[in-house]
Amino acid sequence: MYAEILLPVKIGHNKGLTYKVPQNLNIEIGSAVRIPLRNQIKTGIVRELHQKEISFNTKDIISTKEGGQILAPWQIELAEWVADYYFAPLYKVLKTMLPKKIWTSTSKIPYETIYLRTDKEAPSSLGSKQKEIIELFSTKKIYTRQELKAYPLATIKSLIKKGLLTESTGDIKGLQHESLHQSSPKTLAPEQQIIFDGILSTKKPISLLHGITGSGKTEIYLQLAQKMVAQGKQVILMAPEISLTPQLIDYFADYFQGQLAVLHSKLSLGEREREWWRIEQGQAKIIIGSRSAIFAPAKNVGLIIMDEEHEWSYKQDQTPYYHTRDVAFKISELTGAKIILGSATPDIQTRYLAETGKINLFTLKNRILPGSSLPQVQLIDMRAELHKGNLSIFSDQLANSLAQTFQNKEQAILFLNRRGHSSSMLCRDCGHTLQCNQCDVSLTCHRSRAGNEWLTCHHCGGHKNIPEKCPECQGAAIKSIGIGTQRVEEELQKLFPTMRIARADKDTTTQKDSFQKLYKALKNHEIDVLVGTQMIGKGLDLPNVTLVGVVLADIGLHIPDFRASERNFQLMMQVAGRAGRAEKPGQVIIQTYNPEHPSLESTKEHHYLPFYETELSTRKTLNYPPFTRTIKLTFKSFDQKNCSQAALELTNLFKKEIPNHIIDCAPALIYKKHNKYRYHVYLQGPNPHQALKSFLQKHPLKEGWVIDVDPVVMN
Ligand code: ADP
Ligand code: ZN
């Protein structure tokens, strides 16, 4: 028998290399095996087993690795689908799916070492440390190495030698989750119960749960997860950025102690590996994670939940450029797993799937807790404030409401989607703005608590000192303009010197648990006002927050992307949803220079459907998704001319070879980034995937091209 083996490196094509299976070796599709390759021994995954005639010499598989079948056959099929649909090499998909250590020679399942007491009576000659250890076993039968870490390994070993203890392997140690809230089991409200039953009984596997913020979606997820786990199934629950949603883990940790695994980008390699194996071994029944959790080795998955399904972070931003939602759909097709897409502001495409009957639609229209309702939203025209002579970054209305909230001992959230102190540095004499040397963007000014200032590029991360003179005209009139979260924090403190203010943005949350700490401090009311970027929009459920202020809603409104309006609407609705989640009524104040913008007007009324209808008809007119599909191909080069030329050549070739498609090209919005120029070519039509696949068979792309299927960002 022969096996096709997949390796984590670029070798040959996507089918793998052929090896002979020795008689005595017990392997299955999905097993990890050791194989000779050139002069080395490598780890590979069995993709296929067959008895075909082979006309070339093959080597034998050397051995199987611990863990046996580490990928179920459907997971291999999934990997192949991802590789094919997203035009990615299969080995890169495998690397995305499996932990790094799998490929090394020494990898083992990271079981914990445990010690057990034998029946043998302890002699009186034991040393004092040895006696202490034996004493411990009189109250508990099993101790892990971790629990005995106060004792030297040598002491434990000597007890084993004496026959008083034995060593064995236990479970894999998972992450510890401290539960902040003591929750009691809840009875679903009638409208929740209808959805719960509906999702369990429906024939269509995929459901959209369209429910406003605070309508009780999470409780439905929880109870469905319990049901699935009771049936022996595994559940994957995804949130856009898991480190920003500590309360979600909190909510589930209470019920699934020891059965919960968490996967996200801020875990260490070791932590990630242990969580991975706990899932693979079936020790973890419920997996909470960000987008990569979709590839968790939950062979027995029965339910996949995507919370805040409209979030863009569900799209991977490097090869393979998969969209978690589409991968979930594929898993459902392969395994029959149920999918729930939850959101207060579903992606236009998802809502369209529901409207056209392709997936189920369940709706929750009201907030669940008695007395809580959607907050009042006010739009403040900042042009009028200027006219009044108010030059502050806070309108009178927002300043008054902040004062009132503070006085009432309630809490507030101030949102601004830009970190740093100011947005750029401008010369008042010649109009020059300070630019990054490596990117086509202006530099942002940052300020330390001690008052030191410097410039940062938010695209390449480069730093610069603030020049004394304008590099263009040598004048001294350089000033910072625009506002960032640091400046908001500073101005707020000036206005309310005794207010306890915290800031949540990329600069303040570099540690793994920084957000968790902030959340805790908010919950305990050690913070009066939280100032932050979009990371604070993600699911903070704080009953004492009664005021949400959007300092400037205009950032991101004018990005040349057909999804800009949708994105802004979703962001505003989400941020607004942080206010008034319990009995105390909430208030939202949105400051803007564009109060008539449809995305803001819809937020004011909390109206999703009218916004959806308008947006959908625009897209229909312009032939945008969901009425077509798009593939974006990007060429990157240090050479500007080389870059635009490559794009023009491909565009022309597409126009010649691919009929019935819309073909277009444009430089990236930020043309130069990190010294590399970027040019996009767009292929748009009912099935551009098939068209591109046939095209590539005839004309392989040259080095430097990146393919993004169904991109969420066009520019
Ligand atoms: P969403 O996920 O839609 O934002 P949640 O599920 O977090 O809403 O519900 C909002 C609040 O209501 C939470 O504090 C939650 O514990 C509570 N809640 C949800 N369902 C019930 C229920 N059936 N009975 C009592 N409280 C509930
Ligand atoms: Zn830069």
CSV table of C-alpha atoms in Angstrom, one decimal, residues 380 382 385-386 389-399 402 414-416 421-422 481-495 531 549-553 589-593:
chain,number,residue,atom,x,y,z
A,380,ILE,CA,-24.5,66.8,17.4
A,382,MET,CA,-20.0,70.1,15.3
A,385,GLU,CA,-20.5,74.3,17.9
A,386,LEU,CA,-17.8,76.1,16.0
A,389,GLY,CA,-17.5,79.7,19.4
A,390,ASN,CA,-17.0,76.4,21.2
A,391,LEU,CA,-13.5,75.3,20.1
A,392,SER,CA,-13.3,72.4,22.5
A,393,ILE,CA,-13.4,68.8,21.3
A,394,PHE,CA,-16.5,68.3,23.4
A,395,SER,CA,-19.8,69.9,22.4
A,396,ASP,CA,-21.7,71.6,25.2
A,397,GLN,CA,-24.2,68.7,25.2
A,398,LEU,CA,-21.5,66.0,25.7
A,399,ALA,CA,-19.6,68.0,28.3
A,402,LEU,CA,-20.4,63.8,31.1
A,414,LEU,CA,-15.9,57.9,25.0
A,415,PHE,CA,-15.1,56.5,21.5
A,416,LEU,CA,-12.7,57.8,18.9
A,421,HIS,CA,-2.4,62.4,20.4
A,422,SER,CA,-3.2,64.1,17.2
A,481,ILE,CA,-3.8,69.0,14.1
A,482,GLY,CA,-6.7,66.5,14.5
A,483,ILE,CA,-7.4,64.5,17.6
A,484,GLY,CA,-6.5,61.0,18.9
A,485,THR,CA,-7.5,59.1,22.0
A,486,GLN,CA,-4.6,60.5,24.0
A,487,ARG,CA,-5.7,64.0,23.4
A,488,VAL,CA,-9.3,63.1,24.4
A,489,GLU,CA,-8.0,61.7,27.6
A,490,GLU,CA,-6.0,64.8,28.2
A,491,GLU,CA,-8.8,67.3,27.5
A,492,LEU,CA,-11.2,65.3,29.6
A,493,GLN,CA,-8.9,65.3,32.6
A,494,LYS,CA,-8.5,69.1,32.2
A,495,LEU,CA,-12.3,69.4,32.3
A,531,VAL,CA,-11.7,56.4,26.3
A,549,GLY,CA,-20.0,59.6,23.5
A,550,VAL,CA,-18.6,59.4,20.0
A,551,VAL,CA,-16.0,62.2,19.9
A,552,LEU,CA,-15.8,62.3,16.1
A,553,ALA,CA,-17.9,59.9,13.9
A,589,ILE,CA,-24.1,61.4,21.9
A,590,ILE,CA,-22.5,61.3,18.4
A,591,GLN,CA,-20.5,64.3,17.4
A,592,THR,CA,-20.0,64.8,13.7
A,593,TYR,CA,-19.5,67.2,10.8
